[in-house]
Coordinates of C-alpha atoms and ligand atoms in Angstrom, one line a residue:
Chain A
M471 CA 28.5 40.1 -21.1
G472 CA 27.4 37.5 -23.7
E473 CA 24.3 37.9 -25.7
A474 CA 20.9 36.9 -24.3
P475 CA 20.6 33.2 -23.7
L476 CA 18.7 30.8 -26.1
S477 CA 19.4 32.8 -29.2
W478 CA 21.2 31.4 -32.2
P479 CA 24.0 33.3 -33.8
D480 CA 23.7 34.2 -37.5
G481 CA 24.7 31.5 -40.0
N482 CA 25.5 27.8 -39.6
D483 CA 29.1 28.1 -38.8
R484 CA 28.6 28.8 -35.1
V485 CA 26.9 26.6 -32.5
P486 CA 25.8 28.1 -29.2
Y487 CA 26.7 26.2 -26.1
W488 CA 23.3 26.5 -24.3
I489 CA 21.9 23.8 -26.6
Y490 CA 24.1 21.3 -24.8
T491 CA 23.3 22.4 -21.3
D492 CA 19.9 24.0 -21.0
Q493 CA 17.3 21.9 -19.2
G494 CA 14.4 23.7 -20.9
N495 CA 15.9 23.1 -24.3
Y496 CA 16.3 19.4 -23.4
E497 CA 12.7 19.1 -22.5
R498 CA 11.7 20.7 -25.8
E499 CA 14.0 18.2 -27.6
L500 CA 12.1 15.3 -26.0
E501 CA 8.8 16.7 -27.3
K502 CA 9.9 17.9 -30.7
I503 CA 12.4 15.2 -31.5
F504 CA 12.2 11.9 -29.7
Y505 CA 8.4 12.0 -29.1
G506 CA 7.8 13.8 -32.4
P507 CA 7.8 12.9 -36.1
V508 CA 11.0 10.8 -36.1
W509 CA 11.9 7.1 -36.5
N510 CA 13.7 6.2 -33.3
Y511 CA 16.0 3.1 -33.6
V512 CA 14.9 0.6 -31.0
G513 CA 16.9 -2.5 -31.8
L514 CA 17.7 -5.3 -34.3
E515 CA 15.4 -8.2 -35.1
C516 CA 18.2 -10.7 -34.2
E517 CA 17.8 -9.6 -30.6
I518 CA 14.2 -11.0 -30.5
P519 CA 14.3 -13.9 -33.0
N520 CA 11.3 -15.9 -31.7
P521 CA 7.7 -15.2 -30.8
G522 CA 7.5 -13.9 -27.3
D523 CA 11.1 -12.6 -27.3
F524 CA 11.4 -9.1 -26.0
K525 CA 13.9 -6.5 -25.1
R526 CA 13.5 -3.3 -23.1
T527 CA 14.8 -0.1 -24.5
Q528 CA 14.2 3.6 -24.3
I529 CA 12.9 6.5 -26.4
G530 CA 13.8 9.8 -24.7
D531 CA 12.9 9.3 -21.1
Q532 CA 10.3 6.6 -21.8
S533 CA 10.8 2.9 -21.2
I534 CA 9.7 0.8 -24.2
I535 CA 9.2 -2.9 -24.7
V536 CA 10.0 -4.3 -28.1
V537 CA 8.4 -7.7 -28.5
R538 CA 7.8 -10.2 -31.3
D539 CA 4.3 -11.5 -31.3
A540 CA 2.9 -15.0 -32.2
E541 CA 2.5 -14.0 -35.9
G542 CA 6.1 -12.9 -36.1
G543 CA 5.4 -9.2 -36.1
V544 CA 7.4 -6.7 -34.0
N545 CA 5.6 -4.4 -31.6
A546 CA 6.8 -1.5 -29.6
L547 CA 4.8 -0.9 -26.4
V548 CA 5.1 1.8 -23.7
N549 CA 6.3 0.0 -20.5
R550 CA 3.6 1.5 -18.3
C551 CA 0.5 -0.4 -17.0
A552 CA -2.8 1.1 -18.2
H553 CA -4.2 0.6 -14.8
R554 CA -2.1 2.5 -12.4
G555 CA 1.1 3.2 -14.3
V556 CA 3.4 0.5 -13.0
K557 CA 6.5 -0.2 -15.0
I558 CA 5.5 -3.7 -16.1
C559 CA 8.7 -5.1 -17.4
E560 CA 12.0 -4.9 -15.4
Q561 CA 14.1 -7.4 -17.3
D562 CA 16.4 -6.1 -20.0
K563 CA 15.4 -9.0 -22.3
G564 CA 13.7 -12.4 -22.2
S565 CA 10.7 -14.1 -23.4
F566 CA 7.0 -14.1 -22.4
S567 CA 3.7 -15.5 -23.7
E568 CA 1.7 -12.6 -22.3
I569 CA 2.5 -9.5 -20.4
M570 CA 1.3 -9.3 -16.9
C571 CA 1.5 -6.5 -14.5
P572 CA 2.4 -7.8 -11.0
Y573 CA 0.4 -5.2 -9.1
H574 CA -3.2 -6.2 -9.9
Q575 CA -2.5 -8.7 -12.6
W576 CA -3.9 -7.0 -15.6
T577 CA -2.7 -9.0 -18.5
Y578 CA -2.0 -7.9 -22.1
D579 CA -1.2 -9.9 -25.2
L580 CA 2.0 -9.3 -27.1
K581 CA 0.4 -6.6 -29.2
G582 CA -0.5 -4.6 -26.1
N583 CA -4.2 -5.4 -26.0
L584 CA -5.7 -5.8 -22.6
Q585 CA -6.8 -9.4 -22.1
G586 CA -7.7 -9.8 -18.5
V587 CA -8.7 -7.8 -15.4
P588 CA -9.0 -9.8 -12.2
F589 CA -12.4 -9.4 -10.5
H590 CA -13.7 -7.9 -13.7
R591 CA -17.2 -9.2 -13.0
G592 CA -16.9 -8.8 -9.2
V593 CA -16.6 -11.4 -6.5
K594 CA -19.8 -12.9 -5.0
G595 CA -21.8 -10.2 -6.7
N596 CA -19.6 -7.4 -5.2
G597 CA -17.6 -4.9 -7.0
G598 CA -16.1 -5.5 -10.4
M599 CA -15.6 -3.1 -13.2
P600 CA -18.5 -1.0 -14.5
A601 CA -20.5 -2.7 -17.3
D602 CA -19.2 -0.1 -19.8
F603 CA -15.5 -0.5 -18.9
S604 CA -13.8 -0.9 -22.3
M605 CA -11.0 -3.5 -22.6
A606 CA -10.2 -2.2 -26.0
D607 CA -9.5 1.4 -24.7
N608 CA -7.3 0.2 -21.9
G609 CA -4.4 -1.5 -23.6
L610 CA -0.8 -0.5 -23.4
D611 CA 0.2 2.5 -25.5
V612 CA 1.4 1.1 -28.9
L613 CA 4.0 2.8 -31.1
K614 CA 4.1 2.6 -34.8
V615 CA 6.9 0.2 -35.9
H616 CA 8.9 -0.1 -39.1
V617 CA 11.3 -2.9 -39.7
R618 CA 13.8 -2.7 -42.6
N619 CA 16.3 -5.5 -43.2
G620 CA 16.6 -6.4 -39.6
G621 CA 16.6 -2.9 -38.1
I622 CA 13.7 -1.9 -35.9
F623 CA 12.4 1.7 -35.7
A624 CA 9.5 3.1 -33.8
T625 CA 7.6 6.4 -33.7
M626 CA 5.2 8.1 -31.3
S627 CA 3.8 10.6 -33.8
D628 CA 1.2 10.1 -36.6
K629 CA 2.9 12.8 -38.5
T630 CA 6.1 10.8 -39.1
P631 CA 6.7 10.4 -42.9
P632 CA 7.1 6.8 -44.2
F633 CA 10.5 5.4 -43.2
E634 CA 11.8 5.5 -46.8
T635 CA 10.9 9.2 -47.3
Y636 CA 12.3 10.0 -43.9
M637 CA 15.7 8.5 -44.6
G638 CA 15.9 9.6 -48.3
N639 CA 17.3 7.5 -51.1
R640 CA 20.9 8.3 -50.6
I641 CA 21.0 7.4 -46.9
L642 CA 18.9 4.3 -47.6
G643 CA 21.5 3.2 -50.1
Y644 CA 24.1 3.1 -47.4
Y645 CA 21.7 1.6 -44.9
D646 CA 20.9 -1.3 -47.3
R647 CA 24.6 -1.8 -48.0
E648 CA 25.1 -2.9 -44.4
L649 CA 21.7 -4.2 -43.5
D650 CA 21.3 -5.9 -46.9
G651 CA 18.4 -8.3 -46.1
R652 CA 20.6 -11.2 -44.9
S653 CA 19.7 -12.5 -41.5
L654 CA 21.9 -10.9 -38.8
S655 CA 23.5 -12.7 -35.9
L656 CA 23.9 -11.0 -32.6
L657 CA 27.4 -10.9 -31.1
G658 CA 26.7 -9.0 -28.0
H659 CA 26.1 -5.6 -26.3
S660 CA 28.3 -3.0 -24.6
R661 CA 26.8 -0.1 -22.6
Q662 CA 28.4 3.1 -21.3
R663 CA 27.2 6.3 -19.7
I664 CA 29.0 9.4 -20.9
G665 CA 28.6 12.7 -19.1
A666 CA 27.9 14.8 -22.2
N667 CA 25.0 16.1 -24.2
W668 CA 23.5 13.5 -26.5
K669 CA 24.0 15.6 -29.6
L670 CA 27.8 15.6 -29.0
M671 CA 27.8 11.9 -29.8
L672 CA 26.2 12.4 -33.2
E673 CA 28.5 15.3 -33.8
N674 CA 31.5 13.2 -32.9
I675 CA 30.7 10.9 -35.9
K676 CA 29.8 13.8 -38.2
D677 CA 33.1 15.5 -37.2
T678 CA 35.2 13.7 -39.7
H679 CA 38.6 15.3 -39.1
H680 CA 39.0 14.6 -35.4
A681 CA 39.7 11.0 -36.1
S682 CA 43.0 11.9 -37.7
L683 CA 44.1 14.0 -34.7
L684 CA 42.6 12.5 -31.6
H685 CA 42.8 8.8 -32.5
V686 CA 46.4 7.9 -32.7
F687 CA 45.5 4.3 -33.3
F688 CA 43.5 5.2 -36.4
V689 CA 46.1 7.5 -37.7
T690 CA 48.9 5.1 -37.2
F691 CA 47.4 2.2 -38.9
G692 CA 45.6 4.1 -41.6
L693 CA 42.1 2.8 -40.9
F694 CA 40.7 6.2 -41.0
R695 CA 42.8 9.2 -41.9
V696 CA 42.2 12.7 -43.3
D697 CA 44.2 11.9 -46.4
N698 CA 42.1 8.9 -47.3
D699 CA 39.6 9.1 -50.2
S700 CA 36.3 10.0 -48.5
R701 CA 32.8 11.4 -48.9
V702 CA 30.5 13.2 -46.6
E703 CA 26.9 13.0 -47.7
M704 CA 23.7 14.3 -46.2
D705 CA 20.0 13.8 -46.8
D706 CA 17.8 16.8 -47.7
T707 CA 17.2 17.7 -44.1
G708 CA 20.9 17.7 -43.2
L709 CA 20.1 15.5 -40.1
H710 CA 21.3 12.2 -41.5
T711 CA 24.9 11.8 -42.6
A712 CA 26.8 9.0 -44.3
L713 CA 30.5 9.3 -44.1
S714 CA 32.5 6.9 -46.2
S715 CA 36.1 6.4 -46.6
I716 CA 38.7 4.1 -48.2
R717 CA 41.7 2.9 -46.2
G718 CA 44.8 4.6 -47.5
K719 CA 48.3 3.4 -48.2
Q720 CA 49.7 5.0 -45.1
E721 CA 52.1 7.2 -47.1
L722 CA 53.7 10.2 -45.5
N723 CA 52.5 13.5 -46.8
D724 CA 51.4 17.1 -45.8
G725 CA 48.5 15.5 -43.9
T726 CA 50.6 13.3 -41.7
A727 CA 53.1 16.1 -41.2
Q728 CA 50.3 18.1 -39.4
M729 CA 49.2 15.2 -37.2
R730 CA 51.3 15.6 -34.0
S731 CA 50.3 12.2 -32.8
F732 CA 51.5 10.5 -36.0
D733 CA 54.3 8.0 -35.5
S734 CA 55.3 6.0 -38.5
N735 CA 57.4 3.6 -36.4
L736 CA 54.5 2.0 -34.6
A737 CA 53.7 -1.6 -35.5
L738 CA 51.4 -4.2 -34.0
N739 CA 52.9 -7.3 -32.3
D740 CA 49.8 -9.2 -33.3
P741 CA 48.7 -7.9 -36.7
S742 CA 45.6 -10.2 -36.7
L743 CA 43.6 -7.2 -35.3
L744 CA 44.0 -5.6 -38.7
D745 CA 43.4 -8.7 -40.8
V746 CA 40.5 -7.0 -42.6
V747 CA 38.6 -8.8 -45.3
R748 CA 36.7 -6.9 -47.9
E749 CA 33.0 -7.9 -47.8
F750 CA 31.0 -5.2 -49.5
D751 CA 30.8 -4.0 -53.0
G752 CA 32.6 -0.8 -53.7
D753 CA 35.9 0.4 -52.3
Q754 CA 34.8 1.9 -49.1
T755 CA 36.4 0.4 -46.0
V756 CA 34.4 2.5 -43.6
V757 CA 30.8 3.8 -43.7
M758 CA 29.6 5.6 -40.6
Q759 CA 26.0 6.6 -40.7
T760 CA 24.3 8.9 -38.2
L761 CA 20.6 8.3 -38.5
W762 CA 18.5 11.0 -36.9
P763 CA 17.8 11.1 -34.0
N764 CA 19.3 8.3 -32.1
V765 CA 21.5 5.8 -33.8
I766 CA 24.9 5.4 -35.5
L767 CA 25.1 2.5 -37.9
Q768 CA 28.7 1.6 -38.4
Q769 CA 30.9 -0.5 -40.6
Q770 CA 34.5 0.0 -39.7
S771 CA 36.5 -2.7 -41.5
N772 CA 34.7 -5.8 -40.4
T773 CA 33.1 -4.5 -37.2
L774 CA 29.4 -4.0 -37.7
A775 CA 27.4 -2.3 -35.0
T776 CA 24.7 0.0 -34.0
R777 CA 25.2 2.6 -31.3
Q778 CA 21.9 3.7 -29.8
I779 CA 22.0 7.1 -28.1
V780 CA 19.7 7.4 -25.0
P781 CA 19.6 10.9 -23.7
K782 CA 19.7 11.3 -19.9
G783 CA 19.0 15.0 -19.3
P784 CA 21.1 17.7 -21.0
N785 CA 24.4 16.6 -19.4
S786 CA 24.5 12.9 -19.9
F787 CA 23.6 10.1 -22.3
E788 CA 23.9 6.4 -22.5
L789 CA 25.4 4.6 -25.5
H790 CA 24.1 1.1 -26.1
W791 CA 26.3 -0.7 -28.6
T792 CA 25.0 -3.8 -30.4
F793 CA 27.6 -5.7 -32.4
F794 CA 26.5 -8.1 -35.0
G795 CA 27.5 -10.2 -38.0
Y796 CA 25.5 -12.1 -40.6
E797 CA 24.0 -15.5 -40.1
D798 CA 26.1 -16.8 -43.0
D799 CA 29.4 -15.7 -41.5
D800 CA 31.9 -18.6 -41.1
E801 CA 33.8 -19.1 -37.9
E802 CA 36.8 -17.2 -39.1
M803 CA 34.7 -14.2 -40.0
T804 CA 33.0 -14.2 -36.6
A805 CA 36.4 -14.4 -34.9
R806 CA 37.6 -11.5 -37.1
R807 CA 34.6 -9.3 -36.1
L808 CA 35.1 -10.1 -32.4
R809 CA 38.8 -9.3 -32.6
Q810 CA 38.2 -6.0 -34.5
A811 CA 35.5 -5.1 -31.9
N812 CA 38.5 -4.2 -29.8
L813 CA 38.5 -0.9 -31.7
M814 CA 35.1 0.1 -30.4
G815 CA 33.0 0.3 -27.3
P816 CA 33.8 1.6 -23.8
A817 CA 37.4 0.2 -23.9
G818 CA 37.8 0.5 -27.6
L819 CA 41.3 1.3 -28.9
V820 CA 39.6 4.1 -30.7
S821 CA 36.3 4.8 -29.1
M822 CA 37.7 5.2 -25.6
D823 CA 39.1 8.5 -26.7
D824 CA 35.7 9.7 -27.8
G825 CA 34.0 8.9 -24.5
Q826 CA 36.7 10.8 -22.7
I827 CA 36.8 13.8 -25.0
L828 CA 33.0 14.2 -25.1
E829 CA 32.9 14.5 -21.3
R830 CA 35.7 17.0 -21.4
T831 CA 33.7 19.0 -24.0
Q832 CA 30.7 19.1 -21.7
E833 CA 32.9 20.2 -18.8
G834 CA 34.5 22.9 -20.9
I835 CA 31.2 24.4 -22.0
L836 CA 29.1 23.9 -18.9
A837 CA 29.7 27.3 -17.4
H838 CA 29.5 29.1 -20.7
P839 CA 26.0 28.8 -22.2
N840 CA 26.3 32.1 -24.1
E841 CA 29.6 31.3 -25.8
Q842 CA 29.7 29.4 -29.1
G843 CA 31.7 26.8 -31.0
V844 CA 33.3 27.3 -34.4
V845 CA 32.5 25.0 -37.3
E846 CA 34.2 26.6 -40.2
L847 CA 36.5 23.9 -41.5
G848 CA 35.7 23.4 -45.2
G849 CA 33.9 26.7 -45.5
R850 CA 30.5 27.9 -44.3
G851 CA 28.2 25.9 -46.6
T852 CA 26.2 22.8 -46.1
D853 CA 26.8 20.8 -49.4
D854 CA 28.2 17.3 -49.6
A855 CA 32.0 17.0 -49.6
D856 CA 34.4 14.6 -51.4
H857 CA 37.0 14.8 -48.6
M858 CA 36.9 14.8 -44.8
V859 CA 38.8 18.0 -44.1
T860 CA 35.5 19.6 -43.3
E861 CA 32.9 20.3 -40.6
V862 CA 30.2 20.4 -43.3
A863 CA 28.1 17.6 -41.7
L864 CA 28.0 19.6 -38.5
R865 CA 26.8 22.7 -40.3
A866 CA 24.1 20.7 -42.2
F867 CA 23.1 19.0 -38.9
Y868 CA 22.5 22.3 -37.1
K869 CA 20.6 23.7 -40.0
G870 CA 18.3 20.7 -39.7
Y871 CA 18.2 20.9 -35.9
R872 CA 17.2 24.6 -36.0
N873 CA 14.4 23.7 -38.4
V874 CA 13.1 21.0 -36.1
M875 CA 13.4 23.0 -33.0
G876 CA 12.1 26.3 -34.5
L877 CA 15.3 28.1 -33.6
Chain B
M1479 CA 46.5 -34.2 -7.4
T1480 CA 44.7 -31.8 -5.1
I1481 CA 45.3 -28.2 -4.4
T1482 CA 47.5 -27.9 -1.3
P1483 CA 47.4 -24.9 1.1
E1484 CA 50.7 -23.8 -0.2
L1485 CA 49.4 -23.8 -3.8
R1486 CA 46.3 -22.0 -2.7
S1487 CA 48.3 -19.2 -1.2
E1488 CA 50.5 -19.1 -4.3
I1489 CA 47.3 -18.6 -6.3
A1490 CA 46.1 -15.8 -4.0
D1491 CA 49.5 -14.1 -4.4
L1492 CA 49.1 -14.2 -8.2
A1493 CA 45.6 -12.6 -8.0
N1494 CA 46.9 -9.9 -5.7
A1495 CA 50.1 -9.2 -7.6
Y1496 CA 48.1 -8.9 -10.8
A1497 CA 45.7 -6.3 -9.2
L1498 CA 48.6 -4.4 -7.7
A1499 CA 50.5 -4.2 -10.9
I1500 CA 47.6 -2.5 -12.5
D1501 CA 46.7 -0.2 -9.6
D1502 CA 50.4 0.8 -9.4
G1503 CA 50.3 1.7 -13.1
E1504 CA 52.9 -0.8 -14.0
L1505 CA 51.1 -2.0 -17.1
D1506 CA 54.3 -3.3 -18.8
R1507 CA 54.1 -6.1 -16.3
W1508 CA 50.6 -7.0 -17.2
P1509 CA 51.2 -9.4 -20.1
R1510 CA 53.6 -11.4 -18.0
F1511 CA 50.8 -12.7 -15.8
F1512 CA 49.6 -14.7 -18.7
A1513 CA 50.7 -18.0 -20.2
S1514 CA 52.2 -18.0 -23.7
D1515 CA 48.9 -19.4 -25.0
C1516 CA 46.3 -17.2 -23.4
L1517 CA 42.9 -15.6 -23.5
Y1518 CA 42.0 -12.4 -21.7
K1519 CA 38.5 -11.1 -22.0
I1520 CA 36.4 -8.5 -20.3
I1521 CA 32.8 -9.5 -20.9
A1522 CA 29.5 -8.0 -19.7
K1523 CA 27.5 -10.4 -17.6
E1524 CA 24.5 -9.9 -19.9
N1525 CA 26.6 -11.3 -22.8
F1526 CA 28.2 -14.1 -20.7
D1527 CA 24.8 -15.3 -19.4
S1528 CA 23.3 -15.3 -22.9
G1529 CA 26.2 -17.1 -24.5
L1530 CA 27.1 -14.1 -26.6
P1531 CA 30.8 -13.9 -27.4
L1532 CA 31.4 -10.2 -27.5
G1533 CA 34.0 -8.9 -25.2
L1534 CA 34.5 -5.3 -24.1
L1535 CA 38.1 -6.1 -24.6
M1536 CA 39.6 -9.3 -25.9
C1537 CA 43.2 -10.5 -26.3
D1538 CA 43.9 -14.0 -27.5
S1539 CA 47.7 -13.9 -27.8
Q1540 CA 50.7 -12.5 -26.0
G1541 CA 51.1 -10.1 -28.9
M1542 CA 47.7 -8.7 -28.5
L1543 CA 48.3 -8.2 -24.7
Q1544 CA 51.4 -6.3 -25.6
D1545 CA 49.6 -4.2 -28.2
R1546 CA 46.9 -3.3 -25.7
M1547 CA 49.3 -2.5 -23.0
E1548 CA 51.1 -0.1 -25.4
A1549 CA 47.9 1.5 -26.5
F1550 CA 46.8 2.1 -23.0
S1551 CA 50.2 3.5 -22.1
K1552 CA 50.9 5.6 -25.1
L1553 CA 48.1 5.9 -27.7
N1554 CA 44.9 6.5 -25.9
V1555 CA 43.8 9.9 -24.6
F1556 CA 42.4 10.1 -21.1
G1557 CA 42.7 12.1 -17.9
P1558 CA 44.7 11.2 -14.8
R1559 CA 43.1 8.8 -12.3
S1560 CA 43.8 6.2 -9.7
W1561 CA 42.4 2.7 -9.5
R1562 CA 41.9 0.3 -6.6
H1563 CA 41.0 -3.3 -7.2
M1564 CA 39.2 -4.8 -4.2
L1565 CA 39.4 -8.5 -4.4
G1566 CA 37.3 -11.2 -2.7
A1567 CA 38.8 -14.4 -1.5
V1568 CA 40.0 -16.7 -4.3
Y1569 CA 37.9 -19.8 -4.7
T1570 CA 39.8 -22.6 -6.4
T1571 CA 38.8 -26.0 -7.8
G1572 CA 40.4 -28.4 -10.3
S1573 CA 43.8 -29.9 -10.0
E1574 CA 47.3 -28.7 -9.8
K1575 CA 47.7 -29.2 -13.6
E1576 CA 44.8 -26.9 -14.4
I1577 CA 43.4 -24.7 -11.7
S1578 CA 40.0 -23.1 -11.9
A1579 CA 39.6 -20.0 -9.8
R1580 CA 36.8 -17.5 -9.2
T1581 CA 37.4 -14.1 -7.5
N1582 CA 35.0 -11.3 -7.0
F1583 CA 36.3 -7.8 -7.7
V1584 CA 35.2 -4.2 -7.4
I1585 CA 37.2 -1.4 -8.9
F1586 CA 37.1 2.1 -7.4
E1587 CA 38.2 4.8 -9.8
T1588 CA 39.1 8.3 -8.7
L1589 CA 39.5 10.9 -11.4
A1590 CA 41.5 14.0 -10.7
G1591 CA 39.4 16.5 -8.9
K1592 CA 36.3 14.3 -8.7
D1593 CA 34.6 11.9 -6.3
T1594 CA 35.6 8.3 -6.2
H1595 CA 33.2 6.1 -8.0
I1596 CA 32.7 2.4 -8.7
L1597 CA 34.0 1.6 -12.2
C1598 CA 32.7 -1.9 -12.3
A1599 CA 31.9 -4.9 -10.1
G1600 CA 32.2 -8.5 -11.2
E1601 CA 34.2 -11.7 -10.9
Y1602 CA 37.3 -13.1 -12.5
R1603 CA 36.9 -16.6 -13.8
D1604 CA 40.4 -18.0 -14.3
I1605 CA 42.2 -21.0 -15.6
I1606 CA 45.6 -21.1 -14.2
I1607 CA 48.5 -23.3 -15.2
R1608 CA 52.2 -23.5 -14.3
E1609 CA 54.6 -22.4 -17.0
H1610 CA 58.4 -22.3 -16.6
G1611 CA 57.8 -22.8 -12.8
A1612 CA 55.5 -19.9 -12.3
L1613 CA 51.7 -19.7 -12.2
K1614 CA 50.1 -18.0 -15.1
F1615 CA 46.7 -17.2 -16.4
R1616 CA 45.9 -19.3 -19.4
E1617 CA 42.4 -17.8 -19.4
R1618 CA 41.2 -14.8 -17.4
L1619 CA 37.5 -13.8 -18.0
C1620 CA 36.5 -10.6 -16.2
V1621 CA 32.7 -10.9 -16.1
Y1622 CA 31.3 -7.6 -15.0
D1623 CA 27.8 -6.9 -13.6
T1624 CA 27.9 -3.2 -14.1
T1625 CA 25.1 -2.3 -16.6
M1626 CA 26.4 1.1 -17.6
I1627 CA 30.2 1.6 -17.6
P1628 CA 30.9 5.1 -16.3
N1629 CA 32.5 6.5 -19.5
S1630 CA 35.4 4.2 -20.4
I1631 CA 37.7 1.5 -19.1
V1632 CA 41.2 2.9 -19.8
R1633 CA 43.3 0.0 -18.4
P1634 CA 43.1 -3.7 -18.1
I1635 CA 41.0 -4.8 -15.2
Ligands
FES684 S1 -1.0 -1.1 -11.9 FE1 -0.8 -2.7 -13.3 S2 -2.5 -4.0 -12.8 FE2 -2.7 -2.4 -11.4
FE2_685 FE1 36.2 9.4 -32.7

């Protein structure tokens, strides 16, 4: 017999499996995390460049409209009519001048204010709304929005700290490195559903050493390898992580000797895939950020992307990829980004492995809620590391998670 | 030069042979369906319709097709499965020199021990030319409607 369910083992070096499978825990996560004092990533400004442009997205289980208003501001509105609850917007993206619910044609402006109610004053003296019906009190639910250098974040709580405090200086430094204030240009989206708990996706990025073992492609071409110069850095909560690394010389050493999948004889027929151009200050060739609770901001060589994690119950999540470049990219750079995008996404030379392995993780643990995983690589502490032979970011993450969840 | 019935059936053969090579797992044959100067791209309908260039998978040379084929066959990690391409009738326009073709597809995927599901549905938008006597894809866009890919696409489609 295992221990009683829903308890956490001592220390940060074990993770109980019920946190990935328990429905009650999932519902508490929605309340305490996604609907709580966090900044949820909801998109990029380049997805909605003009007044009236909108995209539909999700925070937790809730459908959200992100829309640019006439003054150029960005608003995040709950996609639920204030009258009888109809999901107003069905399109994934588009443009509108006002928001109208088709059922009884209540109309809202792009900030979510109720503008019109048909038969408000009645018809031929009959009916209509009561004289004290308040238009002001019956708008769409509006979320607080923060935009930083093209990234859009929204929160449902008034207790959420200011964005800068929430991210912390160190993570902000990495954030600003990629989203540096230049206008972004949208390259496109990829979307996939993975039958695994949403936290496993964040873990996958925080788990720095798997890339040298699972991803033969990475290992072989040195893009990301355990023997590369690397850093794993956390914010004070442990929930955000920035992993940075420098592409190595692909030498043979005691690291490669332990990678069973390593084959030094592989070569590309068309090396243009790895025609990487240095475009940021500093030596790092990879910076992967996991920003709590729902986005990965990535720079792998010249592929820039966000991966938004949308939880779908404890056993499934969607991953919405948005690939982008900068408006000042020349044609060659755009072509390069598009070619390197082959590494990522649902058919990515690298990412394909992750989607597969996360589902296998979920399948492995599903029947064993009282068992636990081992995260002891690199010790049992939660301090930053200057290498990637470590699971420190997972330990720090679960320290933070336990705080948030009161576990 | 119009497209004769003989040519039309040769085009249909190409479309079918392509799908069978993949369903039969003979990926090493895959690059040979393409012209020496080629573009293969799997692209989401949402990107295609908005004029966004991102492909889910994109190869713009024979070398890249070869590299992809080798990655699918040897480097990537995924469980055993079968695929069935269901093709609609090929609709052709253009001339014998440069044939445009559109063909609907649905791919059923069956993972070991699990139910058969639809991996994706969409259409091929092809440009076909004759090279060294045989019809080849100079361009094959696989425009898929599927909003959420069930996990991953682990072979060319
Ligand atoms: S439910 Fe939207 S107007 Fe009635
Ligand atoms: Fe990975």
